PDB file of C-alpha atoms in Angstrom:
ATOM      1  CA  UNK A   1     -69.912  14.926 -80.457  1.00 70.00           C
ATOM      2  CA  UNK A   2     -67.418  16.348 -82.946  1.00 83.00           C
ATOM      3  CA  UNK A   3     -65.731  19.709 -82.968  1.00 92.00           C
ATOM      4  CA  UNK A   4     -63.711  21.586 -85.561  1.00 96.00           C
ATOM      5  CA  UNK A   5     -60.740  23.873 -84.891  1.00 96.00           C
ATOM      6  CA  UNK A   6     -60.560  27.083 -86.918  1.00 97.00           C
ATOM      7  CA  UNK A   7     -57.366  29.154 -87.275  1.00 96.00           C
ATOM      8  CA  UNK A   8     -59.308  32.367 -86.593  1.00 97.00           C
ATOM      9  CA  UNK A   9     -62.078  33.369 -84.184  1.00 97.00           C
ATOM     10  CA  UNK A  10     -65.504  31.925 -84.999  1.00 98.00           C
ATOM     11  CA  UNK A  11     -68.294  34.376 -85.787  1.00 98.00           C
ATOM     12  CA  UNK A  12     -71.145  32.433 -87.363  1.00 98.00           C
ATOM     13  CA  UNK A  13     -72.167  28.867 -88.176  1.00 98.00           C
ATOM     14  CA  UNK A  14     -74.996  27.740 -90.491  1.00 98.00           C
ATOM     15  CA  UNK A  15     -76.358  24.308 -91.388  1.00 98.00           C
ATOM     16  CA  UNK A  16     -76.924  23.620 -95.067  1.00 98.00           C
ATOM     17  CA  UNK A  17     -80.635  23.467 -96.015  1.00 98.00           C
ATOM     18  CA  UNK A  18     -79.794  20.696 -98.516  1.00 98.00           C
ATOM     19  CA  UNK A  19     -77.258  18.364 -96.826  1.00 98.00           C
ATOM     20  CA  UNK A  20     -77.779  17.306 -93.229  1.00 96.00           C
ATOM     21  CA  UNK A  21     -74.055  16.832 -92.566  1.00 96.00           C
ATOM     22  CA  UNK A  22     -72.810  20.112 -94.118  1.00 98.00           C
ATOM     23  CA  UNK A  23     -72.178  23.438 -92.421  1.00 98.00           C
ATOM     24  CA  UNK A  24     -70.547  26.768 -93.222  1.00 98.00           C
ATOM     25  CA  UNK A  25     -68.508  28.760 -90.714  1.00 98.00           C
ATOM     26  CA  UNK A  26     -67.523  32.444 -90.784  1.00 98.00           C
ATOM     27  CA  UNK A  27     -64.300  33.412 -89.013  1.00 98.00           C
ATOM     28  CA  UNK A  28     -62.198  36.511 -88.433  1.00 97.00           C
ATOM     29  CA  UNK A  29     -58.622  37.035 -87.290  1.00 96.00           C
ATOM     30  CA  UNK A  30     -57.809  38.966 -84.091  1.00 91.00           C
ATOM     31  CA  UNK A  31     -61.405  38.870 -82.821  1.00 82.00           C
ATOM     32  CA  UNK A  32     -62.584  40.633 -85.984  1.00 79.00           C
ATOM     33  CA  UNK A  33     -60.857  43.902 -85.111  1.00 80.00           C
ATOM     34  CA  UNK A  34     -58.158  43.787 -87.767  1.00 83.00           C
ATOM     35  CA  UNK A  35     -56.886  41.104 -90.121  1.00 91.00           C
ATOM     36  CA  UNK A  36     -58.022  38.391 -92.492  1.00 97.00           C
ATOM     37  CA  UNK A  37     -61.068  36.176 -92.603  1.00 97.00           C
ATOM     38  CA  UNK A  38     -61.915  32.689 -93.738  1.00 98.00           C
ATOM     39  CA  UNK A  39     -65.077  30.810 -94.701  1.00 98.00           C
ATOM     40  CA  UNK A  40     -64.976  27.085 -93.929  1.00 98.00           C
ATOM     41  CA  UNK A  41     -67.334  24.546 -95.480  1.00 98.00           C
ATOM     42  CA  UNK A  42     -67.294  21.444 -93.299  1.00 98.00           C
ATOM     43  CA  UNK A  43     -68.871  17.972 -93.359  1.00 97.00           C
ATOM     44  CA  UNK A  44     -69.780  15.681 -90.485  1.00 95.00           C
ATOM     45  CA  UNK A  45     -68.358  12.221 -90.981  1.00 89.00           C
ATOM     46  CA  UNK A  46     -71.188   9.640 -91.179  1.00 83.00           C
ATOM     47  CA  UNK A  47     -69.331   6.925 -89.280  1.00 77.00           C
ATOM     48  CA  UNK A  48     -67.223   8.718 -86.693  1.00 72.00           C
ATOM     49  CA  UNK A  49     -67.370  11.858 -84.540  1.00 81.00           C
ATOM     50  CA  UNK A  50     -65.103  13.704 -86.956  1.00 90.00           C
ATOM     51  CA  UNK A  51     -65.601  16.912 -88.913  1.00 94.00           C
ATOM     52  CA  UNK A  52     -63.846  17.159 -92.272  1.00 94.00           C
ATOM     53  CA  UNK A  53     -63.136  20.397 -94.082  1.00 97.00           C
ATOM     54  CA  UNK A  54     -64.530  20.326 -97.600  1.00 96.00           C
ATOM     55  CA  UNK A  55     -63.068  23.675 -98.658  1.00 97.00           C
ATOM     56  CA  UNK A  56     -61.994  27.025 -97.218  1.00 98.00           C
ATOM     57  CA  UNK A  57     -62.080  30.504 -98.766  1.00 98.00           C
ATOM     58  CA  UNK A  58     -59.738  33.250 -97.576  1.00 97.00           C
ATOM     59  CA  UNK A  59     -60.694  36.911 -97.429  1.00 97.00           C
ATOM     60  CA  UNK A  60     -58.578  40.014 -96.858  1.00 97.00           C
ATOM     61  CA  UNK A  61     -60.926  41.090 -94.062  1.00 97.00           C
ATOM     62  CA  UNK A  62     -62.852  39.316 -91.325  1.00 97.00           C
ATOM     63  CA  UNK A  63     -66.044  37.387 -92.123  1.00 98.00           C
ATOM     64  CA  UNK A  64     -68.933  38.044 -89.724  1.00 98.00           C
ATOM     65  CA  UNK A  65     -71.727  35.897 -91.140  1.00 98.00           C
ATOM     66  CA  UNK A  66     -72.575  33.302 -93.788  1.00 98.00           C
ATOM     67  CA  UNK A  67     -75.853  32.184 -95.377  1.00 98.00           C
ATOM     68  CA  UNK A  68     -76.601  29.270 -97.667  1.00 98.00           C
ATOM     69  CA  UNK A  69     -78.579  29.791-100.837  1.00 98.00           C
ATOM     70  CA  UNK A  70     -82.079  28.340-100.599  1.00 97.00           C
ATOM     71  CA  UNK A  71     -82.128  27.524-104.333  1.00 97.00           C
ATOM     72  CA  UNK A  72     -78.594  26.270-105.164  1.00 97.00           C
ATOM     73  CA  UNK A  73     -77.162  23.576-102.906  1.00 98.00           C
ATOM     74  CA  UNK A  74     -73.527  24.597-103.479  1.00 98.00           C
ATOM     75  CA  UNK A  75     -73.854  28.398-103.200  1.00 98.00           C
ATOM     76  CA  UNK A  76     -73.298  30.499-100.101  1.00 98.00           C
ATOM     77  CA  UNK A  77     -72.822  34.187 -99.341  1.00 98.00           C
ATOM     78  CA  UNK A  78     -70.450  35.729 -96.796  1.00 98.00           C
ATOM     79  CA  UNK A  79     -70.620  39.049 -94.913  1.00 98.00           C
ATOM     80  CA  UNK A  80     -67.211  40.724 -94.916  1.00 98.00           C
ATOM     81  CA  UNK A  81     -65.751  43.493 -92.749  1.00 97.00           C
ATOM     82  CA  UNK A  82     -64.769  45.603 -95.778  1.00 97.00           C
ATOM     83  CA  UNK A  83     -68.469  46.147 -96.562  1.00 98.00           C
ATOM     84  CA  UNK A  84     -68.620  43.512 -99.294  1.00 98.00           C
ATOM     85  CA  UNK A  85     -70.662  40.337 -99.706  1.00 98.00           C
ATOM     86  CA  UNK A  86     -68.752  37.461-101.300  1.00 98.00           C
ATOM     87  CA  UNK A  87     -70.606  34.787-103.271  1.00 98.00           C
ATOM     88  CA  UNK A  88     -69.054  31.299-103.355  1.00 98.00           C
ATOM     89  CA  UNK A  89     -69.930  28.113-105.229  1.00 98.00           C
ATOM     90  CA  UNK A  90     -68.407  24.971-103.725  1.00 98.00           C
ATOM     91  CA  UNK A  91     -69.106  23.061-106.967  1.00 98.00           C
ATOM     92  CA  UNK A  92     -66.585  25.242-108.822  1.00 97.00           C
ATOM     93  CA  UNK A  93     -62.785  25.035-108.523  1.00 95.00           C
ATOM     94  CA  UNK A  94     -61.110  27.335-105.967  1.00 91.00           C
ATOM     95  CA  UNK A  95     -59.733  29.710-108.623  1.00 93.00           C
ATOM     96  CA  UNK A  96     -63.297  30.422-109.797  1.00 97.00           C
ATOM     97  CA  UNK A  97     -64.247  31.696-106.333  1.00 98.00           C
ATOM     98  CA  UNK A  98     -65.549  34.025-105.212  1.00 98.00           C
ATOM     99  CA  UNK A  99     -68.110  34.066-108.016  1.00 96.00           C
ATOM    100  CA  UNK A 100     -68.603  37.753-107.327  1.00 95.00           C
ATOM    101  CA  UNK A 101     -68.128  40.438-104.744  1.00 97.00           C
ATOM    102  CA  UNK A 102     -71.095  42.719-104.067  1.00 98.00           C
ATOM    103  CA  UNK A 103     -69.785  46.006-102.682  1.00 98.00           C
ATOM    104  CA  UNK A 104     -72.242  48.734-101.730  1.00 98.00           C
ATOM    105  CA  UNK A 105     -72.254  48.955 -97.946  1.00 98.00           C
ATOM    106  CA  UNK A 106     -70.077  51.756 -96.569  1.00 98.00           C
ATOM    107  CA  UNK A 107     -69.145  49.778 -93.429  1.00 98.00           C
ATOM    108  CA  UNK A 108     -68.906  46.209 -92.180  1.00 97.00           C
ATOM    109  CA  UNK A 109     -71.594  43.734 -93.246  1.00 98.00           C
ATOM    110  CA  UNK A 110     -72.675  41.985 -90.060  1.00 98.00           C
ATOM    111  CA  UNK A 111     -75.691  39.829 -90.915  1.00 98.00           C
ATOM    112  CA  UNK A 112     -77.206  37.910 -93.832  1.00 98.00           C
ATOM    113  CA  UNK A 113     -80.447  36.024 -94.366  1.00 98.00           C
ATOM    114  CA  UNK A 114     -81.655  34.128 -97.438  1.00 98.00           C
ATOM    115  CA  UNK A 115     -85.351  34.239 -98.270  1.00 98.00           C
ATOM    116  CA  UNK A 116     -86.681  30.755 -97.338  1.00 96.00           C
ATOM    117  CA  UNK A 117     -89.986  31.083 -99.216  1.00 95.00           C
ATOM    118  CA  UNK A 118     -89.083  32.933-102.401  1.00 93.00           C
ATOM    119  CA  UNK A 119     -85.547  31.437-102.386  1.00 94.00           C
ATOM    120  CA  UNK A 120     -84.138  33.878-104.945  1.00 93.00           C
ATOM    121  CA  UNK A 121     -83.111  36.814-102.748  1.00 97.00           C
ATOM    122  CA  UNK A 122     -81.235  37.645 -99.573  1.00 98.00           C
ATOM    123  CA  UNK A 123     -80.778  40.533 -97.166  1.00 98.00           C
ATOM    124  CA  UNK A 124     -77.639  42.105 -95.737  1.00 98.00           C
ATOM    125  CA  UNK A 125     -77.402  44.102 -92.502  1.00 98.00           C
ATOM    126  CA  UNK A 126     -74.570  46.564 -92.021  1.00 98.00           C
ATOM    127  CA  UNK A 127     -72.871  48.859 -89.553  1.00 98.00           C
ATOM    128  CA  UNK A 128     -73.652  51.661 -92.051  1.00 98.00           C
ATOM    129  CA  UNK A 129     -77.173  51.584 -90.458  1.00 98.00           C
ATOM    130  CA  UNK A 130     -78.802  50.077 -93.565  1.00 98.00           C
ATOM    131  CA  UNK A 131     -80.278  46.832 -94.879  1.00 98.00           C
ATOM    132  CA  UNK A 132     -79.971  45.867 -98.553  1.00 98.00           C
ATOM    133  CA  UNK A 133     -81.970  43.430-100.694  1.00 98.00           C
ATOM    134  CA  UNK A 134     -80.072  41.373-103.306  1.00 98.00           C
ATOM    135  CA  UNK A 135     -80.570  38.668-105.914  1.00 97.00           C
ATOM    136  CA  UNK A 136     -77.655  36.661-107.286  1.00 94.00           C
ATOM    137  CA  UNK A 137     -78.452  37.498-110.902  1.00 92.00           C
ATOM    138  CA  UNK A 138     -77.920  41.246-110.399  1.00 95.00           C
ATOM    139  CA  UNK A 139     -74.636  42.997-109.620  1.00 93.00           C
ATOM    140  CA  UNK A 140     -76.402  45.830-107.745  1.00 98.00           C
ATOM    141  CA  UNK A 141     -78.836  45.665-104.837  1.00 98.00           C
ATOM    142  CA  UNK A 142     -82.556  45.874-105.586  1.00 98.00           C
ATOM    143  CA  UNK A 143     -83.249  48.184-102.683  1.00 98.00           C
ATOM    144  CA  UNK A 144     -81.748  49.833 -99.602  1.00 98.00           C
ATOM    145  CA  UNK A 145     -83.719  50.200 -96.371  1.00 98.00           C
ATOM    146  CA  UNK A 146     -82.570  53.197 -94.313  1.00 98.00           C
ATOM    147  CA  UNK A 147     -84.333  54.095 -91.086  1.00 98.00           C
ATOM    148  CA  UNK A 148     -82.201  52.735 -88.280  1.00 98.00           C
ATOM    149  CA  UNK A 149     -80.160  55.338 -86.426  1.00 98.00           C
ATOM    150  CA  UNK A 150     -77.256  52.992 -85.646  1.00 98.00           C
ATOM    151  CA  UNK A 151     -75.629  49.723 -86.760  1.00 98.00           C
ATOM    152  CA  UNK A 152     -77.951  46.993 -88.038  1.00 98.00           C
ATOM    153  CA  UNK A 153     -76.671  43.730 -86.590  1.00 98.00           C
ATOM    154  CA  UNK A 154     -79.246  41.175 -87.678  1.00 98.00           C
ATOM    155  CA  UNK A 155     -81.930  40.632 -90.282  1.00 98.00           C
ATOM    156  CA  UNK A 156     -84.489  37.833 -90.645  1.00 98.00           C
ATOM    157  CA  UNK A 157     -87.135  36.965 -93.245  1.00 98.00           C
ATOM    158  CA  UNK A 158     -90.569  35.966 -92.051  1.00 98.00           C
ATOM    159  CA  UNK A 159     -90.939  32.216 -92.805  1.00 96.00           C
ATOM    160  CA  UNK A 160     -94.523  32.539 -94.076  1.00 97.00           C
ATOM    161  CA  UNK A 161     -94.634  35.961 -95.762  1.00 97.00           C
ATOM    162  CA  UNK A 162     -92.122  36.239 -98.579  1.00 97.00           C
ATOM    163  CA  UNK A 163     -92.040  40.059 -98.552  1.00 98.00           C
ATOM    164  CA  UNK A 164     -91.761  40.634 -94.799  1.00 98.00           C
ATOM    165  CA  UNK A 165     -88.592  40.820 -92.727  1.00 98.00           C
ATOM    166  CA  UNK A 166     -87.314  42.135 -89.399  1.00 98.00           C
ATOM    167  CA  UNK A 167     -84.115  44.004 -88.582  1.00 98.00           C
ATOM    168  CA  UNK A 168     -82.371  44.435 -85.209  1.00 98.00           C
ATOM    169  CA  UNK A 169     -80.236  47.464 -84.467  1.00 98.00           C
ATOM    170  CA  UNK A 170     -77.988  49.164 -81.982  1.00 98.00           C
ATOM    171  CA  UNK A 171     -80.582  51.950 -81.898  1.00 98.00           C
ATOM    172  CA  UNK A 172     -82.543  49.678 -79.481  1.00 98.00           C
ATOM    173  CA  UNK A 173     -85.337  48.953 -81.961  1.00 98.00           C
ATOM    174  CA  UNK A 174     -86.538  46.069 -84.078  1.00 98.00           C
ATOM    175  CA  UNK A 175     -88.202  47.193 -87.287  1.00 98.00           C
ATOM    176  CA  UNK A 176     -90.616  45.188 -89.407  1.00 98.00           C
ATOM    177  CA  UNK A 177     -90.506  45.822 -93.155  1.00 98.00           C
ATOM    178  CA  UNK A 178     -92.501  44.811 -96.204  1.00 98.00           C
ATOM    179  CA  UNK A 179     -90.460  45.131 -99.413  1.00 97.00           C
ATOM    180  CA  UNK A 180     -93.609  46.366-101.186  1.00 96.00           C
ATOM    181  CA  UNK A 181     -93.891  49.333 -98.807  1.00 97.00           C
ATOM    182  CA  UNK A 182     -91.777  52.521 -98.904  1.00 94.00           C
ATOM    183  CA  UNK A 183     -90.782  52.418 -95.226  1.00 97.00           C
ATOM    184  CA  UNK A 184     -90.914  50.156 -92.192  1.00 98.00           C
ATOM    185  CA  UNK A 185     -94.393  49.007 -91.194  1.00 98.00           C
ATOM    186  CA  UNK A 186     -93.663  48.629 -87.474  1.00 98.00           C
ATOM    187  CA  UNK A 187     -91.116  49.852 -84.945  1.00 98.00           C
ATOM    188  CA  UNK A 188     -90.693  47.868 -81.717  1.00 98.00           C
ATOM    189  CA  UNK A 189     -88.656  49.741 -79.060  1.00 97.00           C
ATOM    190  CA  UNK A 190     -87.715  46.358 -77.687  1.00 95.00           C
ATOM    191  CA  UNK A 191     -84.854  46.953 -75.264  1.00 97.00           C
ATOM    192  CA  UNK A 192     -83.077  49.756 -73.425  1.00 96.00           C
ATOM    193  CA  UNK A 193     -79.723  48.623 -74.823  1.00 98.00           C
ATOM    194  CA  UNK A 194     -78.461  47.586 -78.262  1.00 98.00           C
ATOM    195  CA  UNK A 195     -80.403  44.770 -79.952  1.00 98.00           C
ATOM    196  CA  UNK A 196     -77.989  42.251 -81.459  1.00 98.00           C
ATOM    197  CA  UNK A 197     -80.228  39.592 -82.992  1.00 98.00           C
ATOM    198  CA  UNK A 198     -83.774  38.829 -84.110  1.00 98.00           C
ATOM    199  CA  UNK A 199     -85.598  35.809 -85.493  1.00 98.00           C
ATOM    200  CA  UNK A 200     -89.144  34.774 -86.448  1.00 98.00           C
ATOM    201  CA  UNK A 201     -90.936  31.773 -85.041  1.00 98.00           C
ATOM    202  CA  UNK A 202     -91.181  29.048 -87.695  1.00 98.00           C
ATOM    203  CA  UNK A 203     -94.739  27.978 -86.699  1.00 98.00           C
ATOM    204  CA  UNK A 204     -96.404  31.279 -85.817  1.00 98.00           C
ATOM    205  CA  UNK A 205     -95.650  34.083 -88.272  1.00 97.00           C
ATOM    206  CA  UNK A 206     -96.686  36.715 -85.691  1.00 98.00           C
ATOM    207  CA  UNK A 207     -94.068  35.733 -83.101  1.00 98.00           C
ATOM    208  CA  UNK A 208     -90.707  37.485 -83.215  1.00 98.00           C
ATOM    209  CA  UNK A 209     -87.753  37.248 -80.823  1.00 98.00           C
ATOM    210  CA  UNK A 210     -85.090  39.836 -80.031  1.00 98.00           C
ATOM    211  CA  UNK A 211     -81.918  39.628 -77.943  1.00 98.00           C
ATOM    212  CA  UNK A 212     -79.881  42.417 -76.452  1.00 98.00           C
ATOM    213  CA  UNK A 213     -76.848  43.720 -74.640  1.00 98.00           C
ATOM    214  CA  UNK A 214     -79.251  43.932 -71.651  1.00 98.00           C
ATOM    215  CA  UNK A 215     -78.748  40.104 -71.310  1.00 98.00           C
ATOM    216  CA  UNK A 216     -82.381  39.313 -72.125  1.00 98.00           C
ATOM    217  CA  UNK A 217     -84.356  37.645 -74.906  1.00 98.00           C
ATOM    218  CA  UNK A 218     -87.866  38.928 -75.557  1.00 98.00           C
ATOM    219  CA  UNK A 219     -90.646  37.224 -77.509  1.00 98.00           C
ATOM    220  CA  UNK A 220     -93.080  39.594 -79.226  1.00 98.00           C
ATOM    221  CA  UNK A 221     -96.479  39.148 -80.856  1.00 98.00           C
ATOM    222  CA  UNK A 222     -96.447  41.716 -83.661  1.00 97.00           C
ATOM    223  CA  UNK A 223    -100.246  42.048 -83.433  1.00 97.00           C
ATOM    224  CA  UNK A 224     -99.823  43.544 -79.951  1.00 95.00           C
ATOM    225  CA  UNK A 225     -96.225  44.471 -79.240  1.00 93.00           C
ATOM    226  CA  UNK A 226     -96.682  46.903 -76.320  1.00 93.00           C
ATOM    227  CA  UNK A 227     -95.755  44.121 -73.895  1.00 96.00           C
ATOM    228  CA  UNK A 228     -93.624  41.070 -74.756  1.00 97.00           C
ATOM    229  CA  UNK A 229     -95.201  37.626 -74.674  1.00 97.00           C
ATOM    230  CA  UNK A 230     -92.212  36.390 -72.704  1.00 97.00           C
ATOM    231  CA  UNK A 231     -88.922  37.701 -71.297  1.00 98.00           C
ATOM    232  CA  UNK A 232     -86.120  35.159 -70.971  1.00 98.00           C
ATOM    233  CA  UNK A 233     -83.472  36.022 -68.374  1.00 98.00           C
ATOM    234  CA  UNK A 234     -80.540  33.778 -67.501  1.00 98.00           C
ATOM    235  CA  UNK A 235     -77.544  34.919 -69.531  1.00 98.00           C
ATOM    236  CA  UNK A 236     -74.837  36.818 -67.649  1.00 98.00           C
ATOM    237  CA  UNK A 237     -73.799  39.068 -70.523  1.00 98.00           C
ATOM    238  CA  UNK A 238     -75.049  40.281 -73.898  1.00 98.00           C
ATOM    239  CA  UNK A 239     -77.059  37.727 -75.916  1.00 98.00           C
ATOM    240  CA  UNK A 240     -75.346  37.685 -79.276  1.00 98.00           C
ATOM    241  CA  UNK A 241     -77.469  35.360 -81.439  1.00 98.00           C
ATOM    242  CA  UNK A 242     -80.894  33.709 -81.185  1.00 98.00           C
ATOM    243  CA  UNK A 243     -82.604  31.121 -83.356  1.00 98.00           C
ATOM    244  CA  UNK A 244     -86.073  29.608 -83.190  1.00 98.00           C
ATOM    245  CA  UNK A 245     -86.305  25.848 -83.608  1.00 98.00           C
ATOM    246  CA  UNK A 246     -87.392  24.670 -87.066  1.00 98.00           C
ATOM    247  CA  UNK A 247     -88.970  21.601 -85.419  1.00 98.00           C
ATOM    248  CA  UNK A 248     -90.583  22.761 -82.161  1.00 97.00           C
ATOM    249  CA  UNK A 249     -92.782  25.842 -81.862  1.00 97.00           C
ATOM    250  CA  UNK A 250     -91.843  26.870 -78.315  1.00 98.00           C
ATOM    251  CA  UNK A 251     -88.086  26.250 -78.490  1.00 98.00           C
ATOM    252  CA  UNK A 252     -85.431  28.910 -79.021  1.00 98.00           C
ATOM    253  CA  UNK A 253     -81.633  28.707 -78.758  1.00 98.00           C
ATOM    254  CA  UNK A 254     -79.268  31.525 -77.793  1.00 98.00           C
ATOM    255  CA  UNK A 255     -75.566  32.193 -77.353  1.00 98.00           C
ATOM    256  CA  UNK A 256     -73.885  34.871 -75.308  1.00 98.00           C
ATOM    257  CA  UNK A 257     -70.733  36.687 -74.292  1.00 98.00           C
ATOM    258  CA  UNK A 258     -71.096  34.707 -71.046  1.00 98.00           C
ATOM    259  CA  UNK A 259     -69.656  31.815 -73.140  1.00 98.00           C
ATOM    260  CA  UNK A 260     -72.806  29.675 -72.902  1.00 98.00           C
ATOM    261  CA  UNK A 261     -75.377  28.337 -75.348  1.00 98.00           C
ATOM    262  CA  UNK A 262     -78.880  28.183 -73.842  1.00 98.00           C
ATOM    263  CA  UNK A 263     -82.052  26.390 -74.871  1.00 98.00           C
ATOM    264  CA  UNK A 264     -85.411  27.867 -73.845  1.00 98.00           C
ATOM    265  CA  UNK A 265     -89.076  26.902 -73.884  1.00 98.00           C
ATOM    266  CA  UNK A 266     -90.668  30.346 -73.877  1.00 98.00           C
ATOM    267  CA  UNK A 267     -94.147  29.020 -72.990  1.00 96.00           C
ATOM    268  CA  UNK A 268     -93.273  27.563 -69.576  1.00 96.00           C
ATOM    269  CA  UNK A 269     -92.390  29.316 -66.319  1.00 95.00           C
ATOM    270  CA  UNK A 270     -88.938  27.760 -65.907  1.00 96.00           C
ATOM    271  CA  UNK A 271     -88.073  28.605 -69.494  1.00 98.00           C
ATOM    272  CA  UNK A 272     -84.386  27.631 -69.410  1.00 98.00           C
ATOM    273  CA  UNK A 273     -84.371  23.949 -70.393  1.00 97.00           C
ATOM    274  CA  UNK A 274     -80.706  23.517 -71.348  1.00 97.00           C
ATOM    275  CA  UNK A 275     -77.397  25.279 -70.769  1.00 98.00           C
ATOM    276  CA  UNK A 276     -74.166  24.295 -72.520  1.00 98.00           C
ATOM    277  CA  UNK A 277     -70.882  25.751 -71.278  1.00 97.00           C
ATOM    278  CA  UNK A 278     -68.471  24.125 -73.725  1.00 97.00           C
ATOM    279  CA  UNK A 279     -66.958  27.362 -75.073  1.00 98.00           C
ATOM    280  CA  UNK A 280     -64.049  29.053 -73.288  1.00 97.00           C
ATOM    281  CA  UNK A 281     -64.500  32.427 -74.987  1.00 97.00           C
ATOM    282  CA  UNK A 282     -67.468  34.489 -76.209  1.00 98.00           C
ATOM    283  CA  UNK A 283     -70.072  32.236 -77.890  1.00 98.00           C
ATOM    284  CA  UNK A 284     -71.195  34.278 -80.897  1.00 98.00           C
ATOM    285  CA  UNK A 285     -72.666  31.871 -83.458  1.00 98.00           C
ATOM    286  CA  UNK A 286     -75.414  29.275 -83.059  1.00 98.00           C
ATOM    287  CA  UNK A 287     -77.726  27.369 -85.396  1.00 98.00           C
ATOM    288  CA  UNK A 288     -80.265  24.545 -85.459  1.00 98.00           C
ATOM    289  CA  UNK A 289     -80.498  22.064 -88.319  1.00 98.00           C
ATOM    290  CA  UNK A 290     -83.617  22.251 -90.479  1.00 98.00           C
ATOM    291  CA  UNK A 291     -83.059  18.676 -91.652  1.00 97.00           C
ATOM    292  CA  UNK A 292     -82.222  16.875 -88.369  1.00 96.00           C
ATOM    293  CA  UNK A 293     -84.416  17.487 -85.328  1.00 97.00           C
ATOM    294  CA  UNK A 294     -82.345  18.515 -82.310  1.00 96.00           C
ATOM    295  CA  UNK A 295     -79.010  18.881 -84.106  1.00 96.00           C
ATOM    296  CA  UNK A 296     -77.230  22.030 -82.930  1.00 97.00           C
ATOM    297  CA  UNK A 297     -74.034  23.883 -83.789  1.00 98.00           C
ATOM    298  CA  UNK A 298     -72.144  26.739 -82.171  1.00 98.00           C
ATOM    299  CA  UNK A 299     -68.932  28.684 -82.652  1.00 98.00           C
ATOM    300  CA  UNK A 300     -67.042  31.281 -80.677  1.00 98.00           C
ATOM    301  CA  UNK A 301     -63.907  33.276 -80.152  1.00 97.00           C
ATOM    302  CA  UNK A 302     -62.170  30.146 -78.801  1.00 98.00           C
ATOM    303  CA  UNK A 303     -61.703  29.128 -82.477  1.00 97.00           C
ATOM    304  CA  UNK A 304     -63.921  26.057 -82.128  1.00 98.00           C
ATOM    305  CA  UNK A 305     -67.057  24.828 -83.877  1.00 98.00           C
ATOM    306  CA  UNK A 306     -69.157  22.259 -82.011  1.00 97.00           C
ATOM    307  CA  UNK A 307     -71.935  20.109 -83.492  1.00 96.00           C
ATOM    308  CA  UNK A 308     -74.090  18.086 -81.113  1.00 96.00           C
ATOM    309  CA  UNK A 309     -77.490  16.598 -80.464  1.00 95.00           C
ATOM    310  CA  UNK A 310     -79.751  18.438 -78.041  1.00 95.00           C
ATOM    311  CA  UNK A 311     -79.420  16.939 -74.550  1.00 92.00           C
ATOM    312  CA  UNK A 312     -75.908  15.602 -75.210  1.00 93.00           C
ATOM    313  CA  UNK A 313     -72.630  17.062 -73.951  1.00 93.00           C
ATOM    314  CA  UNK A 314     -71.045  18.968 -76.875  1.00 94.00           C
ATOM    315  CA  UNK A 315     -67.583  17.955 -75.637  1.00 90.00           C
ATOM    316  CA  UNK A 316     -68.331  14.224 -75.402  1.00 83.00           C
ATOM    317  CA  UNK A 317     -66.666  12.228 -78.162  1.00 57.00           C
TER     318      UNK A 317
END
């Protein structure tokens, strides 16, 4: 399956919700510590295992995450290390981009998620310990959510409830929020170490997953979160990103500083159903296509983006 070489270190990869062959990639120079960033928009070639770059956008600082708009097929947002969120429109000429720069966060923006049900708003998670709610038609955020005691690394909308989202933080908690409520509605002390990622199950709106520096992934039922539904162990280092399958209820994918991408069925005893060791540096970005069942993508600090079908070798041409 095809791969794409980026000049900088990969941080995040996202499939387009509109075009099955299109992806966006967030990258940062010098492992994101200091230097520039670049957003790549890439297309899979229909006839050959080749990835073509459609366009790239340079930033003065590293880019840690990207998210596609759920309402405009050419619009995407990027999380930048200077605390800004850049908005790009691939339908416009390069000199018209970015469309705007939303700058409120006091530190790096680390995570983004577009609302898949309401489709008009998105969330940003920052190392300034806050989450912000935005719409593209306003230059200022609609609301700031401040309760976490340390960096917020990840944020995820509930796929069924348009006002509900989860946030994962270095303070070792996952918090559940409802934008109609003044504060968080639930606090899950999920791990004993920093929580790096969270995601909602796409078929059961009460199931939530978290992943941590403690090397584990935990599945929670928010109706009874004292004990996790499942604990997935198998990674050798911190689990950087997790994503529930949009096509199969019990499937979740993860990537880790152990350089692997893992596929799990959290309802069976031998939960690890696939391990891919194609990266040669930290694997930090992973995604599953909403439009094509089993199509996966990953990126890492080895400056490579891989796109492959579940069960195939990502390195096979």
